[in-house]
Short mmCIF file of C-alpha atoms and ligand atoms in Angstrom, two decimals:
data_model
loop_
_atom_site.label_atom_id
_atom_site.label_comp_id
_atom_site.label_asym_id
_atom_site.label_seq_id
_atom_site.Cartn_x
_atom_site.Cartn_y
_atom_site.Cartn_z
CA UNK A 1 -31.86 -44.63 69.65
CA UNK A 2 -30.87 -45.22 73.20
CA UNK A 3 -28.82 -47.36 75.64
CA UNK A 4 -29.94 -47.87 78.57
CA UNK A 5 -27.53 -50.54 81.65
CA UNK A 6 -28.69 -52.65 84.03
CA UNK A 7 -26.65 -55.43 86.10
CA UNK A 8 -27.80 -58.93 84.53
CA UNK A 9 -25.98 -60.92 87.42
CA UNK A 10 -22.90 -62.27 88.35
CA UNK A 11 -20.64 -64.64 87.66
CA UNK A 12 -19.28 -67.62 89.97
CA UNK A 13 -16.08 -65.81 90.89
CA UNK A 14 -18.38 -62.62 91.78
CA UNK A 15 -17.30 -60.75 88.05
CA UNK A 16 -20.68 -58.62 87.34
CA UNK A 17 -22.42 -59.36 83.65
CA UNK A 18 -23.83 -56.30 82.24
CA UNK A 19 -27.05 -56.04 79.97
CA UNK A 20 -26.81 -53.42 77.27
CA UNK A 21 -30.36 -52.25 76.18
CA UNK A 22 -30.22 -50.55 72.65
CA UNK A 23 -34.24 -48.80 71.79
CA UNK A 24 -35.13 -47.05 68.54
CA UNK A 25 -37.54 -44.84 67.92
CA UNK A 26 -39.94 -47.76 66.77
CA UNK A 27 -39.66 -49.07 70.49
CA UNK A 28 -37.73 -52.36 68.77
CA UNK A 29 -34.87 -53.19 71.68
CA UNK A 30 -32.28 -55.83 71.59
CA UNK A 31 -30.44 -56.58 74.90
CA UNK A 32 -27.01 -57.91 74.64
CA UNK A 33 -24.72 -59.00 77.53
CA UNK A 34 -21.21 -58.49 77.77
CA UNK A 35 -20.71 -62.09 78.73
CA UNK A 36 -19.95 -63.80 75.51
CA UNK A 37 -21.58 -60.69 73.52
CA UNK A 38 -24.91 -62.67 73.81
CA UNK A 39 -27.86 -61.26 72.05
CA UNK A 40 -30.16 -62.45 74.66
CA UNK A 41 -33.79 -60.77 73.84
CA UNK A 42 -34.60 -59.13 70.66
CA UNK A 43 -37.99 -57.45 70.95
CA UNK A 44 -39.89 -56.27 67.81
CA UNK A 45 -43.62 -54.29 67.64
CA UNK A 46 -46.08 -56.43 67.13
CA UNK A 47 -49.07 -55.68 64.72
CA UNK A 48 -51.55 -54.96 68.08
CA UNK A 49 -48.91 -52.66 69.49
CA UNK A 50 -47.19 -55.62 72.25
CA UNK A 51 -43.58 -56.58 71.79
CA UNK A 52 -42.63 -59.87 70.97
CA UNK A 53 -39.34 -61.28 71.77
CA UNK A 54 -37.98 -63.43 68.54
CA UNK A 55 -34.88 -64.48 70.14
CA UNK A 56 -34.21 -67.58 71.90
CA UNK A 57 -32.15 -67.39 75.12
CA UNK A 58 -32.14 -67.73 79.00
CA UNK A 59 -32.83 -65.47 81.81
CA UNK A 60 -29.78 -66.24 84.10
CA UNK A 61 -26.29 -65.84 83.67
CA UNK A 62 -25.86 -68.73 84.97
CA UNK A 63 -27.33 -70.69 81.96
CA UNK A 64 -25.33 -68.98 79.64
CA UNK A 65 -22.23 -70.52 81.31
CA UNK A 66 -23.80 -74.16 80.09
CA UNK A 67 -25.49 -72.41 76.91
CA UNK A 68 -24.63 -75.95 75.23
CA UNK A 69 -26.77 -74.88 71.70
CA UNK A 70 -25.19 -71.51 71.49
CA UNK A 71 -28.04 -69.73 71.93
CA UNK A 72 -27.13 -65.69 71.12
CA UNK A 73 -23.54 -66.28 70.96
CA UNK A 74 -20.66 -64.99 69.12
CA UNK A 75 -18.21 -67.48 67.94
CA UNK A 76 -15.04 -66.64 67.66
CA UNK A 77 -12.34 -66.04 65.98
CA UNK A 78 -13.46 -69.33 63.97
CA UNK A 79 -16.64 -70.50 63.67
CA UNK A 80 -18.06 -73.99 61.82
CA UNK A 81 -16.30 -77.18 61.87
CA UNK A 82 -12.22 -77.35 61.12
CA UNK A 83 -11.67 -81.07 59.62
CA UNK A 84 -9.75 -83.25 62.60
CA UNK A 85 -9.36 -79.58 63.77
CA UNK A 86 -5.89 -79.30 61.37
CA UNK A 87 -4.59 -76.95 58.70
CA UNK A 88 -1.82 -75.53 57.47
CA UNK A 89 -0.06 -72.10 57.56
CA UNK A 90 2.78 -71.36 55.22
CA UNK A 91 3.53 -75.05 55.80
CA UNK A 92 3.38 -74.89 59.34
CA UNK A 93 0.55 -77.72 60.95
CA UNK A 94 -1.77 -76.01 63.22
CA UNK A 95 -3.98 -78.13 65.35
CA UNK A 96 -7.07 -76.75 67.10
CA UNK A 97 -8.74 -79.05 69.94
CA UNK A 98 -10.82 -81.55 68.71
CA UNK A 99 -14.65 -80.92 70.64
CA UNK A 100 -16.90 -82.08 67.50
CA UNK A 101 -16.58 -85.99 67.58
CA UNK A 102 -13.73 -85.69 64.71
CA UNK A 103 -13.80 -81.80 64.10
CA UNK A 104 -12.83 -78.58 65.60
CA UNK A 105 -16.30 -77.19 66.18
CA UNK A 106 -16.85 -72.94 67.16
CA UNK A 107 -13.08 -72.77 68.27
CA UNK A 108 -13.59 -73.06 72.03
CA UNK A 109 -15.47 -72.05 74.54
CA UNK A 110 -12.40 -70.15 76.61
CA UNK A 111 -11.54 -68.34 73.64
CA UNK A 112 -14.85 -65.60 73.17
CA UNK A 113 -18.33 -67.69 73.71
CA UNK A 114 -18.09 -68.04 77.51
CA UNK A 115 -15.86 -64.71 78.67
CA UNK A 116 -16.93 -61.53 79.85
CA UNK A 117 -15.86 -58.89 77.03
CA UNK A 118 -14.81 -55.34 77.84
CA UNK A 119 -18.30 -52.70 76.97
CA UNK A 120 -18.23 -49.42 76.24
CA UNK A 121 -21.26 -46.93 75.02
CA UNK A 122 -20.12 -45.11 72.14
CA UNK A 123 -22.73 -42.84 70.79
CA UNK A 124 -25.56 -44.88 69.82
CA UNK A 125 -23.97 -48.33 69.46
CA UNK A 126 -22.09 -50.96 71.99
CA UNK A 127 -18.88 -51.52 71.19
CA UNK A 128 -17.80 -54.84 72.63
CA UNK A 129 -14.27 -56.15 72.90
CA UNK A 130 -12.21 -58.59 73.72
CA UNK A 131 -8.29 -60.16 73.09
CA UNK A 132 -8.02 -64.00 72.30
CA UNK A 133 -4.67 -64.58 72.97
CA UNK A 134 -1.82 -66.09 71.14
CA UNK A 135 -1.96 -70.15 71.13
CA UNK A 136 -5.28 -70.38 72.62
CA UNK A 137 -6.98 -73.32 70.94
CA UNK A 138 -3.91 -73.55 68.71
CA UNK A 139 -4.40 -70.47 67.50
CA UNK A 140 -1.50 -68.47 66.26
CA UNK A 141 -2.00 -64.52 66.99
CA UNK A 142 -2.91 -62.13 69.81
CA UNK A 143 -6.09 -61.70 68.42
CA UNK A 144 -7.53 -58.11 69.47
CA UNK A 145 -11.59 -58.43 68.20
CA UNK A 146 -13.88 -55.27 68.02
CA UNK A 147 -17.77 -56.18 67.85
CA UNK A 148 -20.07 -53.08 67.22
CA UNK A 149 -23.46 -53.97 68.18
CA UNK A 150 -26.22 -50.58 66.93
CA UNK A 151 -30.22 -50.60 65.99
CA UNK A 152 -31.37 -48.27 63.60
CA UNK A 153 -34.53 -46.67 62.92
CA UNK A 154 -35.56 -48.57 59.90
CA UNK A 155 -34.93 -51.70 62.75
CA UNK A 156 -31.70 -52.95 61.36
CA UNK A 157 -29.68 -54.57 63.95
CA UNK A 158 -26.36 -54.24 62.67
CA UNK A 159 -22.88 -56.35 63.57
CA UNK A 160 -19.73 -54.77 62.79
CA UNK A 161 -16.84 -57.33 63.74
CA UNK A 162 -13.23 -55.41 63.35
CA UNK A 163 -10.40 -58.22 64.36
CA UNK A 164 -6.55 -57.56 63.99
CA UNK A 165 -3.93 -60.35 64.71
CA UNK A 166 -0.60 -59.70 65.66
CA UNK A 167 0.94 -63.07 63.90
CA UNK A 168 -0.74 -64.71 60.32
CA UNK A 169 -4.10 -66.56 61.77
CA UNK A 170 -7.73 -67.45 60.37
CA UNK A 171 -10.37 -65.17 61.30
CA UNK A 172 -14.04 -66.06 60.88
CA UNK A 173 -16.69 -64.92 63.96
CA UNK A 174 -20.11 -65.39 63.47
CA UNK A 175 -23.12 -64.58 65.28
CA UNK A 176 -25.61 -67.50 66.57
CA UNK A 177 -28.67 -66.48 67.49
CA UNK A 178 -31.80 -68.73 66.95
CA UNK A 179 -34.63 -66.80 65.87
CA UNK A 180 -38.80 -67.76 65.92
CA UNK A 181 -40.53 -64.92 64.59
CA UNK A 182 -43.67 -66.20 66.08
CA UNK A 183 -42.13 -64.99 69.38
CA UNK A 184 -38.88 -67.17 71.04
CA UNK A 185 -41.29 -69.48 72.96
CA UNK A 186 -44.02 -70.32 69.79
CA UNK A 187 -42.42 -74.15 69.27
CA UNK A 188 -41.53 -75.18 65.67
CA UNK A 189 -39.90 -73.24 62.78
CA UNK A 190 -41.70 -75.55 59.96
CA UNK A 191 -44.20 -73.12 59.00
CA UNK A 192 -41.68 -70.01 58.66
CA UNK A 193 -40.72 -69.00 55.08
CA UNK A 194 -37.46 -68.87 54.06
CA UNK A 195 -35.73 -67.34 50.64
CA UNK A 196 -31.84 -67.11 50.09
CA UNK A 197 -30.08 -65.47 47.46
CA UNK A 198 -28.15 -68.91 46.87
CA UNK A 199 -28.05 -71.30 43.90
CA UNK A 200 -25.23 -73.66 45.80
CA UNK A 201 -24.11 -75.41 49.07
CA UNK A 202 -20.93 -76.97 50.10
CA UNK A 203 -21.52 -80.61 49.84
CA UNK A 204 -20.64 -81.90 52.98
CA UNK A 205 -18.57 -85.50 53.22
CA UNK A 206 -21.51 -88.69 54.46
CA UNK A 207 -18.33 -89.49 56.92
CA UNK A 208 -17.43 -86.42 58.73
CA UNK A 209 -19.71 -83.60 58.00
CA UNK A 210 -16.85 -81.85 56.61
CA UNK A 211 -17.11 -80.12 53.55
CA UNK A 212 -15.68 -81.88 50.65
CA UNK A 213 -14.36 -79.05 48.96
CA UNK A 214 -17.29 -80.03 46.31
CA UNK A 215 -20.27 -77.05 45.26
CA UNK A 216 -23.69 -78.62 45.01
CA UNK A 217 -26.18 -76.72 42.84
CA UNK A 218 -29.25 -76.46 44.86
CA UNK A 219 -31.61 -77.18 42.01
CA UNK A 220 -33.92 -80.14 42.06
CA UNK A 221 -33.07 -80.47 45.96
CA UNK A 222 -34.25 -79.89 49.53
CA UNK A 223 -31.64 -77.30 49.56
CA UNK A 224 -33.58 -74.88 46.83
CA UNK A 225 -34.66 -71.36 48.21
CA UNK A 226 -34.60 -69.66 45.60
CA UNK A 227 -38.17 -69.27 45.81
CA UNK A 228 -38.95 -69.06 49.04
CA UNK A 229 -40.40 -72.12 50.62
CA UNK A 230 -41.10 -73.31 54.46
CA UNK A 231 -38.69 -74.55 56.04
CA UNK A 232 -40.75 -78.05 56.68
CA UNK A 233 -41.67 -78.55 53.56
CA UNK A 234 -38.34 -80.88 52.60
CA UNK A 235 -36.37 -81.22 55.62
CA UNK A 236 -37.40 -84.56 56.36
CA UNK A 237 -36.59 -85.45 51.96
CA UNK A 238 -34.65 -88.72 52.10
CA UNK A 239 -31.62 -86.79 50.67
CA UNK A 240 -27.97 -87.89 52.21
CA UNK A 241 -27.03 -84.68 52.77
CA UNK A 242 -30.09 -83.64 54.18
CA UNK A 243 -30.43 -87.27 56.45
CA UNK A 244 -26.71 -87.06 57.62
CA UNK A 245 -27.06 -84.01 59.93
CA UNK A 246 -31.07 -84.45 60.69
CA UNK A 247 -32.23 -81.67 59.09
CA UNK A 248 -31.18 -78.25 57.47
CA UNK A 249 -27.40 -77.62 59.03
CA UNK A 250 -25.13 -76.78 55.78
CA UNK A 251 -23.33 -73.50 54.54
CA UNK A 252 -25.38 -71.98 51.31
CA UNK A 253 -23.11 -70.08 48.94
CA UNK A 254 -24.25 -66.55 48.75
CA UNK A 255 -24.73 -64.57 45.30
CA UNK A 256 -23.30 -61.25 45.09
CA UNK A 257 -20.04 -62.12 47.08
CA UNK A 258 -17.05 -59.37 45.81
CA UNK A 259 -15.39 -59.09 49.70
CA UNK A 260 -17.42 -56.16 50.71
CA UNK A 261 -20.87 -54.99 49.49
CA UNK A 262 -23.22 -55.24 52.24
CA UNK A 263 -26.56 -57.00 50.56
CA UNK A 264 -29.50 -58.78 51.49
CA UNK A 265 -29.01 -62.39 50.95
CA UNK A 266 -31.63 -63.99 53.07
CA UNK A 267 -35.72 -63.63 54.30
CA UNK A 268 -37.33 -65.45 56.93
CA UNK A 269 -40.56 -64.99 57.24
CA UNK A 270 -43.94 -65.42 59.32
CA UNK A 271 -47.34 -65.43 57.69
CA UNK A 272 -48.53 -65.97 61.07
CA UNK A 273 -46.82 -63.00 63.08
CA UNK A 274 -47.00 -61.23 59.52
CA UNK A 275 -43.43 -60.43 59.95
CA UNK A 276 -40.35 -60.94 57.92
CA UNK A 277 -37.01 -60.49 59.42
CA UNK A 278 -34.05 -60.05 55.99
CA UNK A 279 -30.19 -60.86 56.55
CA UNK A 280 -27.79 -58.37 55.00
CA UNK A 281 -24.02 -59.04 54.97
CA UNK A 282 -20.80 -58.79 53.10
CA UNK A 283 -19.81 -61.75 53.64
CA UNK A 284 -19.61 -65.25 51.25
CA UNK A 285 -21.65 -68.09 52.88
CA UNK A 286 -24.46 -68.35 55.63
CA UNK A 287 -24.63 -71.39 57.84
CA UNK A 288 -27.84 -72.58 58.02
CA UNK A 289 -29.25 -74.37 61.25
CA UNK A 290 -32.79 -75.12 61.61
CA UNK A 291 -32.19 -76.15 65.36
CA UNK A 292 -32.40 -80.09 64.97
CA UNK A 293 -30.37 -81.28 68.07
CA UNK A 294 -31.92 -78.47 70.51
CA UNK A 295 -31.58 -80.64 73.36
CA UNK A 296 -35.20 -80.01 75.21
CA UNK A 297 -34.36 -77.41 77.95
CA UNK A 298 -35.77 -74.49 80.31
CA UNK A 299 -35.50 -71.36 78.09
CA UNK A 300 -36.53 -67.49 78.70
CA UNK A 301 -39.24 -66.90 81.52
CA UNK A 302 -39.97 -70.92 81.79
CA UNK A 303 -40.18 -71.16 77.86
CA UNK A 304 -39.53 -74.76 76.91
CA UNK A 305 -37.39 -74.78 74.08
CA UNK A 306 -36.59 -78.39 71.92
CA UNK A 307 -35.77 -79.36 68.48
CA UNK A 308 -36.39 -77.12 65.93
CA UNK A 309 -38.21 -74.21 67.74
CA UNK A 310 -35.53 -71.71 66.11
CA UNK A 311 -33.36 -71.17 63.44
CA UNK A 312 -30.20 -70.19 63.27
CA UNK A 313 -28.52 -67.86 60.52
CA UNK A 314 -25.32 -67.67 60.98
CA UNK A 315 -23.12 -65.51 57.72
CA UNK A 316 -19.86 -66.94 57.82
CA UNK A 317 -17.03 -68.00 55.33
CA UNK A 318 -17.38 -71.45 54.44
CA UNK A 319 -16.61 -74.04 56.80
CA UNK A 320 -13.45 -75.70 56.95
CA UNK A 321 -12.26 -72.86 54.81
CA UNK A 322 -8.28 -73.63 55.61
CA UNK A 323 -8.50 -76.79 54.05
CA UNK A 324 -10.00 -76.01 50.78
CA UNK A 325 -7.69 -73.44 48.55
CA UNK A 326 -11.21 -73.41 46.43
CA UNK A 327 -13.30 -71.23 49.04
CA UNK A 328 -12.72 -67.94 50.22
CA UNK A 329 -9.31 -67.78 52.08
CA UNK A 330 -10.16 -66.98 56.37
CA UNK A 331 -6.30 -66.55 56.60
CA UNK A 332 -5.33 -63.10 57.76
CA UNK A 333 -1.82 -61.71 57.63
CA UNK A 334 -0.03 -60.00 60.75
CA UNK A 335 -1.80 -56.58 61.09
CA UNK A 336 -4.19 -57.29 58.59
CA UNK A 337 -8.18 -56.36 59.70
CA UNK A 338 -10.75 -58.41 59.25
CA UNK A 339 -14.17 -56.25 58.77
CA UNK A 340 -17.63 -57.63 58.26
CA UNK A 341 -21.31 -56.26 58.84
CA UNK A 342 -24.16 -58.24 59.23
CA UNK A 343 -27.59 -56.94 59.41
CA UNK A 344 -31.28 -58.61 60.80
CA UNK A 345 -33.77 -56.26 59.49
CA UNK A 346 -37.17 -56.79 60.90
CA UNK A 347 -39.90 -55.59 58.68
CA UNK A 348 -44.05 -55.35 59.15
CA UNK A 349 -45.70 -57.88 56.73
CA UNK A 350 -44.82 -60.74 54.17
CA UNK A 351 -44.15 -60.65 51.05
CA UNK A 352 -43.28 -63.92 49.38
CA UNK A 353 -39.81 -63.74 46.77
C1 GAL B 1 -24.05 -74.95 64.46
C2 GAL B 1 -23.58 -76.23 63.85
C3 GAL B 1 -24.52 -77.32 64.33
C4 GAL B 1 -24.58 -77.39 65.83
C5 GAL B 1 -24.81 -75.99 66.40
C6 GAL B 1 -24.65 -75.93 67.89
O1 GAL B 1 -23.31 -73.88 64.02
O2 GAL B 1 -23.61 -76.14 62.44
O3 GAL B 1 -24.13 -78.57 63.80
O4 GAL B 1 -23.39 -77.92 66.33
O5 GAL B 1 -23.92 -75.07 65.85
O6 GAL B 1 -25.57 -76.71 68.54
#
């Protein structure tokens, strides 16, 4: 493994953005920018011995200051959708700005997705990090977050979030790359294969997209992956939950959850590009997003990117998590850490769960 630096560009008020190149052995390389911790190219052997880049993204820095679908980011300190942006802590009403017609959606952009974070080479991984500050967004908490980005040999690119608070707060980053293992510029997802260790979403409410606090079994639905199945096959089902957000864009309970074994939970794959990329993580729920409002834009080296040409998987606590005493709690005491890992492994080949 190796990191290599290079200047990406600058920012309007002259503040350099640095790209981070991390190499294995297998000549896999992801390039991250300290600006927003954006994963902006993640390139993978290909069976003839080229690279392909799986990762949707831009080539300016400028860009990434619109970056409107998130492409690469980290979202933080709360991801997913916060109903009319309002919970509670120890009675108190906290209310976050409301950017999601009725919802809190990915905290705010001022808060981690569109600031330069502090990088530092340590070893062979790049630590990123950064301080959201108390009352940003509503937030209660200096909010100190650590994100360790590394690539091993067996081409596991691994995220290591370590976030401490200095006042009670809800913590819950998440990383939101869209990936096309066809390469980042091959068009639709529809053909790629996915399987989830999941037997359950969180229904989401037909008025706000919010979940209800309500677990639907996946059986018998669109939402089934047990057995893995493309991702076109039933996105376009007549299926209110399915209809309401256009497509695949829901949080699938994960099997296995006990707070902190690391284990795979999800496989995309490509019978095409022969290659299967598996999610590991520790955490309880993975937001699925198969891309459906992917406004049709300029993307990497004149790419044009549009609905659907990559997914997003994005491991997470449930959404709306503060509202629902039933889920997973994202509250976080004074001093308390918050530690998750989340690993895309890319592997040669396909084999079918
Ligand atoms: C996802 C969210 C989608 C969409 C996307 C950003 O996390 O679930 O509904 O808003 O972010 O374009």
């Amino acid at each position: 493994m190796s990191i290599t630096k290079k200047l990406f560009g600058k920012l309007a008020d002259g503040r350099e953005v640095w790209m981070f190149s991390l190499v294995n052995k297998n000549n896999m390389q992801a390039d991250i920018i300290n600006y927003g911790a954006n994963l902006v190219n993640l390139l993978v052997p290909g069976q003839s011995g080229e690279r392909v880049d799986v990762n949707l993204g831009y080539d300016t820095v400028e860009e990434y200051t619109v970056n409107d679908g998130y492409f690469g980011t980290v979202v933080a300190p709360n991801c997913n959708r916060i109903d009319g942006g309002r919970f509670e802590i120890d009675g108190k009403t906290i209310q976050m700005p409301i950017n999601d017609t009725l919802n809190n959606l990915h905290t705010s952009d001022d808060a981690t997705q569109k600031q330069l974070w502090d990088a530092k080479e340590e070893g062979d991984a790049l630590v990123l990090t950064i301080r959201v500050p108390d009352g940003l967004a509503g937030l209660p908490g200096n909010k100190d977050i650590k994100l360790t980005y590394s690539l091993s040999d067996d081409n596991e690119l691994k995220l290591h979030y370590e976030i401490t608070s200095d006042a009670k707060t809800i913590i819950n980053p998440t990383n939101h790359s869209y990936f096309n293992l066809d390469g980042h510029a091959a068009g639709l997802i529809h053909d790629h294969y996915l399987w989830m260790d999941s037997d359950a979403i969180t229904e989401l409410s037909l008025q706000k997209k919010i979940p209800t606090g309500e677990i639907l079994p996946v059986a018998g639905t669109a939402f089934d992956f047990r057995k893995a199945k493309k991702i076109g096959q039933d996105i376009a089902n007549d299926e209110a939950q399915l209809t309401l957000v256009g497509g695949y864009d829901h949080n699938w309970i994960l099997n296995g959850y006990d707070g902190h074994t690391v284990r795979l939970v999800a496989k995309l794959m490509s019978k095409e590009a022969n290659r299967t990329m598996e999610v590991y993580t520790d955490l309880p729920g993975i937001q699925i997003y198969a891309g459906n409002f992917i406004s049709t834009q300029r993307g990497k080296g004149g790419a044009t990117y549009s609905k659907r040409m990559g997914i997003a998987m994005e491991t997470q606590f449930y959404p709306d998590a503060p509202n629902h005493p039933n889920f997973p709690s994202t509250v976080y005491d004074a001093g308390q850490t918050y530690e998750s890992t989340t690993i895309y492994r890319i592997i040669d080949g396909v084999d079918l769960p």
